PDB file of C-alpha atoms in Angstrom:
ATOM      1  CA  MET U 521      -5.387  -8.155   3.924  1.00 82.00           C
ATOM      2  CA  GLU U 522      -1.865  -6.541   3.097  1.00 87.00           C
ATOM      3  CA  PRO U 523      -0.141  -4.193   5.254  1.00 91.00           C
ATOM      4  CA  ARG U 524       0.936  -0.745   4.548  1.00 92.00           C
ATOM      5  CA  ARG U 525       4.236  -1.149   6.271  1.00 92.00           C
ATOM      6  CA  SER U 526       6.887  -3.261   4.560  1.00 89.00           C
ATOM      7  CA  SER U 527       8.240  -3.996   7.943  1.00 88.00           C
ATOM      8  CA  SER U 528       4.831  -5.422   9.087  1.00 87.00           C
ATOM      9  CA  VAL U 529       5.474  -9.118   8.670  1.00 88.00           C
ATOM     10  CA  LYS U 530       4.166 -10.999  11.869  1.00 89.00           C
ATOM     11  CA  TRP U 531       0.739 -10.301  13.203  1.00 90.00           C
ATOM     12  CA  VAL U 532      -2.095 -11.229  15.368  1.00 92.00           C
ATOM     13  CA  LEU U 533      -5.694 -11.091  14.418  1.00 92.00           C
ATOM     14  CA  LEU U 534      -7.983  -8.664  16.335  1.00 94.00           C
ATOM     15  CA  PRO U 535      -9.811 -10.479  18.845  1.00 94.00           C
ATOM     16  CA  GLN U 536     -13.070 -11.892  17.879  1.00 94.00           C
ATOM     17  CA  GLU U 537     -14.949 -10.008  20.918  1.00 95.00           C
ATOM     18  CA  TYR U 538     -13.722  -6.889  19.738  1.00 96.00           C
ATOM     19  CA  CYS U 539     -14.607  -7.319  16.180  1.00 96.00           C
ATOM     20  CA  LYS U 540     -18.246  -8.494  17.587  1.00 97.00           C
ATOM     21  CA  LEU U 541     -18.783  -5.440  19.696  1.00 96.00           C
ATOM     22  CA  ALA U 542     -17.616  -3.151  16.759  1.00 97.00           C
ATOM     23  CA  LEU U 543     -19.828  -4.713  14.172  1.00 97.00           C
ATOM     24  CA  GLU U 544     -22.943  -4.151  16.698  1.00 97.00           C
ATOM     25  CA  VAL U 545     -22.030  -0.701  16.935  1.00 96.00           C
ATOM     26  CA  PHE U 546     -21.784  -0.265  13.024  1.00 97.00           C
ATOM     27  CA  GLU U 547     -24.820  -2.360  12.441  1.00 96.00           C
ATOM     28  CA  THR U 548     -26.771  -0.436  14.976  1.00 96.00           C
ATOM     29  CA  GLN U 549     -25.569   3.085  13.572  1.00 95.00           C
ATOM     30  CA  PHE U 550     -26.651   2.307   9.934  1.00 95.00           C
ATOM     31  CA  VAL U 551     -29.549  -0.484  10.331  1.00 93.00           C
ATOM     32  CA  ASP U 552     -31.958   1.761   8.273  1.00 93.00           C
ATOM     33  CA  ARG U 553     -29.495   1.969   5.370  1.00 94.00           C
ATOM     34  CA  LEU U 554     -27.978  -1.501   4.972  1.00 94.00           C
ATOM     35  CA  ASP U 555     -30.844  -2.823   2.685  1.00 92.00           C
ATOM     36  CA  GLY U 556     -29.883  -6.397   3.823  1.00 94.00           C
ATOM     37  CA  ALA U 557     -26.046  -5.769   3.320  1.00 95.00           C
ATOM     38  CA  GLN U 558     -23.633  -7.639   5.484  1.00 96.00           C
ATOM     39  CA  LEU U 559     -21.240  -5.700   7.406  1.00 97.00           C
ATOM     40  CA  MET U 560     -18.048  -7.613   8.676  1.00 97.00           C
ATOM     41  CA  ILE U 561     -15.057  -6.211  10.774  1.00 97.00           C
ATOM     42  CA  GLU U 562     -11.622  -7.823  10.654  1.00 96.00           C
ATOM     43  CA  GLY U 563      -7.939  -6.836  11.150  1.00 95.00           C
ATOM     44  CA  ARG U 564      -4.549  -7.369  12.316  1.00 94.00           C
ATOM     45  CA  ILE U 565      -2.157  -5.983  14.953  1.00 94.00           C
ATOM     46  CA  TYR U 566       1.352  -5.461  13.882  1.00 92.00           C
ATOM     47  CA  ARG U 567       4.253  -4.278  15.983  1.00 90.00           C
ATOM     48  CA  GLU U 568       4.437  -1.236  14.084  1.00 94.00           C
ATOM     49  CA  GLU U 569       1.129  -0.966  12.510  1.00 95.00           C
ATOM     50  CA  LEU U 570      -2.861  -1.693  13.095  1.00 96.00           C
ATOM     51  CA  ILE U 571      -5.216  -2.319  10.296  1.00 97.00           C
ATOM     52  CA  VAL U 572      -8.806  -2.819  10.276  1.00 98.00           C
ATOM     53  CA  ARG U 573     -11.139  -3.625   7.397  1.00 97.00           C
ATOM     54  CA  LEU U 574     -14.830  -2.679   7.369  1.00 97.00           C
ATOM     55  CA  GLY U 575     -16.300  -4.826   4.836  1.00 97.00           C
ATOM     56  CA  PHE U 576     -19.760  -4.184   3.098  1.00 96.00           C
ATOM     57  CA  LEU U 577     -21.436  -7.125   1.136  1.00 95.00           C
ATOM     58  CA  ARG U 578     -24.922  -6.868  -0.706  1.00 94.00           C
ATOM     59  CA  PRO U 579     -27.012  -9.671  -0.857  1.00 94.00           C
ATOM     60  CA  ASN U 580     -26.656 -12.483  -3.859  1.00 93.00           C
ATOM     61  CA  THR U 581     -23.300 -10.792  -4.748  1.00 92.00           C
ATOM     62  CA  ILE U 582     -19.667 -11.771  -4.364  1.00 92.00           C
ATOM     63  CA  ARG U 583     -17.982  -8.015  -4.430  1.00 92.00           C
ATOM     64  CA  GLN U 584     -17.428  -7.032  -1.119  1.00 95.00           C
ATOM     65  CA  ILE U 585     -16.712  -3.497  -0.720  1.00 93.00           C
ATOM     66  CA  ASN U 586     -14.002  -2.894   1.921  1.00 95.00           C
ATOM     67  CA  PHE U 587     -12.955   0.273   3.623  1.00 95.00           C
ATOM     68  CA  GLU U 588      -9.379  -0.380   5.095  1.00 97.00           C
ATOM     69  CA  ALA U 589      -7.679   1.705   7.815  1.00 97.00           C
ATOM     70  CA  SER U 590      -4.124   1.706   8.955  1.00 97.00           C
ATOM     71  CA  VAL U 591      -2.194   3.464  11.795  1.00 97.00           C
ATOM     72  CA  ASP U 592       1.265   3.747  12.952  1.00 96.00           C
ATOM     73  CA  PHE U 593       1.582   1.706  16.266  1.00 93.00           C
ATOM     74  CA  ASP U 594       4.435   1.356  18.813  1.00 92.00           C
ATOM     75  CA  LEU U 595       3.474  -1.621  20.785  1.00 86.00           C
ATOM     76  CA  ASN U 596       5.503  -0.441  23.726  1.00 90.00           C
ATOM     77  CA  LYS U 597       4.062   2.793  24.141  1.00 93.00           C
ATOM     78  CA  GLU U 598       0.429   2.861  22.714  1.00 93.00           C
ATOM     79  CA  ASN U 599      -2.492   0.777  23.760  1.00 93.00           C
ATOM     80  CA  ALA U 600      -3.988  -0.936  20.797  1.00 92.00           C
ATOM     81  CA  PHE U 601      -7.618  -0.975  21.933  1.00 92.00           C
ATOM     82  CA  GLU U 602      -7.770   2.796  22.089  1.00 94.00           C
ATOM     83  CA  LEU U 603      -6.049   3.141  18.422  1.00 94.00           C
ATOM     84  CA  LEU U 604      -8.614   0.534  17.003  1.00 94.00           C
ATOM     85  CA  ASN U 605     -11.335   2.670  18.656  1.00 94.00           C
ATOM     86  CA  PHE U 606      -9.884   5.758  17.170  1.00 96.00           C
ATOM     87  CA  LEU U 607     -10.022   4.030  13.526  1.00 96.00           C
ATOM     88  CA  MET U 608     -13.702   3.229  13.816  1.00 96.00           C
ATOM     89  CA  ASP U 609     -14.574   7.043  13.083  1.00 95.00           C
ATOM     90  CA  PRO U 610     -12.762   7.373   9.871  1.00 96.00           C
ATOM     91  CA  LEU U 611     -14.100   4.109   8.662  1.00 96.00           C
ATOM     92  CA  ALA U 612     -17.656   5.233   9.675  1.00 96.00           C
ATOM     93  CA  SER U 613     -17.034   8.300   7.681  1.00 94.00           C
ATOM     94  CA  TRP U 614     -16.236   6.474   4.642  1.00 93.00           C
ATOM     95  CA  LEU U 615     -19.206   3.872   5.076  1.00 94.00           C
ATOM     96  CA  GLU U 616     -21.502   7.074   5.650  1.00 94.00           C
ATOM     97  CA  SER U 617     -20.271   8.618   2.439  1.00 91.00           C
ATOM     98  CA  PHE U 618     -20.586   5.380   0.351  1.00 92.00           C
ATOM     99  CA  LEU U 619     -24.158   4.934   1.574  1.00 92.00           C
ATOM    100  CA  GLU U 620     -25.172   8.422   0.557  1.00 90.00           C
ATOM    101  CA  THR U 621     -23.727   8.522  -2.780  1.00 86.00           C
ATOM    102  CA  LYS U 622     -23.575   4.877  -3.795  1.00 73.00           C
ATOM    103  CA  GLU U 623     -20.465   5.542  -5.827  1.00 70.00           C
ATOM    104  CA  ILE U 624     -16.939   4.520  -5.338  1.00 67.00           C
ATOM    105  CA  GLU U 625     -14.412   7.358  -5.489  1.00 74.00           C
ATOM    106  CA  PHE U 626     -11.946   5.955  -2.736  1.00 78.00           C
ATOM    107  CA  PRO U 627      -8.025   5.422  -3.307  1.00 78.00           C
ATOM    108  CA  PRO U 628      -7.242   1.786  -4.268  1.00 86.00           C
ATOM    109  CA  LEU U 629      -3.896   2.300  -2.657  1.00 90.00           C
ATOM    110  CA  TRP U 630      -3.046   3.270   0.735  1.00 95.00           C
ATOM    111  CA  LYS U 631      -3.419   7.229   1.087  1.00 95.00           C
ATOM    112  CA  LYS U 632      -2.675   9.423   4.300  1.00 95.00           C
ATOM    113  CA  HIS U 633      -5.204  11.309   5.779  1.00 94.00           C
ATOM    114  CA  ARG U 634      -5.149  13.724   8.890  1.00 94.00           C
ATOM    115  CA  PHE U 635      -7.665  12.851  11.311  1.00 92.00           C
ATOM    116  CA  LYS U 636      -7.884  14.302  14.970  1.00 93.00           C
ATOM    117  CA  ASN U 637      -4.065  15.395  14.660  1.00 92.00           C
ATOM    118  CA  ARG U 638      -3.021  11.941  13.642  1.00 95.00           C
ATOM    119  CA  ASP U 639      -1.988  10.405  10.306  1.00 97.00           C
ATOM    120  CA  VAL U 640      -4.399   7.722   9.229  1.00 97.00           C
ATOM    121  CA  TYR U 641      -3.846   5.808   5.963  1.00 97.00           C
ATOM    122  CA  MET U 642      -7.003   4.824   4.071  1.00 96.00           C
ATOM    123  CA  GLN U 643      -7.680   2.466   1.234  1.00 95.00           C
ATOM    124  CA  TYR U 644     -10.550   0.691  -0.763  1.00 92.00           C
ATOM    125  CA  SER U 645     -10.415  -2.779  -1.846  1.00 93.00           C
ATOM    126  CA  THR U 646     -13.057  -5.235  -3.116  1.00 92.00           C
ATOM    127  CA  VAL U 647     -11.477  -8.603  -1.645  1.00 91.00           C
ATOM    128  CA  ASN U 648     -14.160 -10.903  -0.314  1.00 92.00           C
ATOM    129  CA  SER U 649     -13.375 -12.077   2.833  1.00 89.00           C
ATOM    130  CA  LYS U 650     -15.132 -15.197   3.010  1.00 88.00           C
ATOM    131  CA  LEU U 651     -14.078 -16.476  -0.437  1.00 88.00           C
ATOM    132  CA  GLU U 652     -10.453 -15.633   0.451  1.00 85.00           C
ATOM    133  CA  ALA U 653     -10.711 -17.726   3.591  1.00 81.00           C
ATOM    134  CA  GLU U 654     -12.288 -20.525   1.732  1.00 85.00           C
ATOM    135  CA  ALA U 655      -9.556 -20.329  -1.114  1.00 85.00           C
ATOM    136  CA  ASP U 656      -6.955 -20.403   1.722  1.00 77.00           C
ATOM    137  CA  ARG U 657      -8.733 -23.417   3.351  1.00 82.00           C
ATOM    138  CA  LEU U 658      -8.742 -25.439   0.080  1.00 85.00           C
ATOM    139  CA  LEU U 659      -5.106 -24.596  -0.540  1.00 83.00           C
ATOM    140  CA  GLY U 660      -4.251 -25.670   3.015  1.00 75.00           C
ATOM    141  CA  LEU U 661      -3.061 -22.354   3.941  1.00 63.00           C
ATOM    142  CA  GLU U 662      -5.364 -22.080   6.850  1.00 57.00           C
ATOM    143  CA  HIS U 663      -2.821 -24.662   8.432  1.00 50.00           C
ATOM    144  CA  GLY U 664      -0.160 -21.993   8.806  1.00 45.00           C
ATOM    145  CA  LEU U 665       2.008 -22.436   5.714  1.00 45.00           C
ATOM    146  CA  LEU U 666       2.044 -18.662   4.760  1.00 48.00           C
ATOM    147  CA  ASN U 667       0.766 -16.815   7.929  1.00 51.00           C
ATOM    148  CA  ALA U 668       1.796 -18.506  11.273  1.00 47.00           C
ATOM    149  CA  ASP U 669       2.760 -16.075  13.777  1.00 50.00           C
ATOM    150  CA  GLU U 670       6.047 -16.274  15.657  1.00 50.00           C
ATOM    151  CA  ASP U 671       4.722 -18.714  18.167  1.00 53.00           C
ATOM    152  CA  GLY U 672       3.846 -21.057  15.184  1.00 50.00           C
ATOM    153  CA  LEU U 673      -0.109 -20.173  15.624  1.00 54.00           C
ATOM    154  CA  THR U 674      -2.248 -20.096  12.575  1.00 55.00           C
ATOM    155  CA  GLU U 675      -4.736 -17.303  11.857  1.00 58.00           C
ATOM    156  CA  GLU U 676      -7.488 -19.744  13.330  1.00 59.00           C
ATOM    157  CA  GLU U 677      -5.450 -20.484  16.486  1.00 60.00           C
ATOM    158  CA  GLN U 678      -4.760 -16.823  16.957  1.00 59.00           C
ATOM    159  CA  LYS U 679      -8.414 -16.197  17.289  1.00 59.00           C
ATOM    160  CA  ASP U 680      -8.556 -17.752  20.860  1.00 59.00           C
ATOM    161  CA  GLN U 681      -5.388 -15.968  21.895  1.00 57.00           C
ATOM    162  CA  PRO U 682      -5.725 -13.247  24.689  1.00 55.00           C
ATOM    163  CA  LEU U 683      -4.049  -9.950  23.213  1.00 52.00           C
ATOM    164  CA  HIS U 684      -0.862  -9.001  25.056  1.00 45.00           C
TER     165      HIS U 684
END
């Protein structure tokens, strides 16, 4: 998952509990229209940016359709969980639109949208999260060679860390 801001370098993963709860909400809301597709939610918290990815993976395919949302974030002034919850609405709108039309006419690069008096940046991608994680594992990248945070924790170790 690539950040929108060039200053976004060090990050922590969204807490697994949060992703699980958000996923349950999406699955409940769209249960009748998923046709066996799997949804996934993942994201990162940077000092100046939050990113959330809503993934949609049809059965027996490797092409994962992702709707990604990013918003500017001030760690000292804003509540990360409130902003994460805020991002769920535009992501749900994009998924709704996709399920209705079955077409993909979304921007492949970050594009600014105004949503509830705030700038939200959205993009579409086809990165398969599970394949990417497996490739990282095979290359040894899960051991923190590329994505250790400032405490030296890898992505896997960050999953068990509380959000500060």
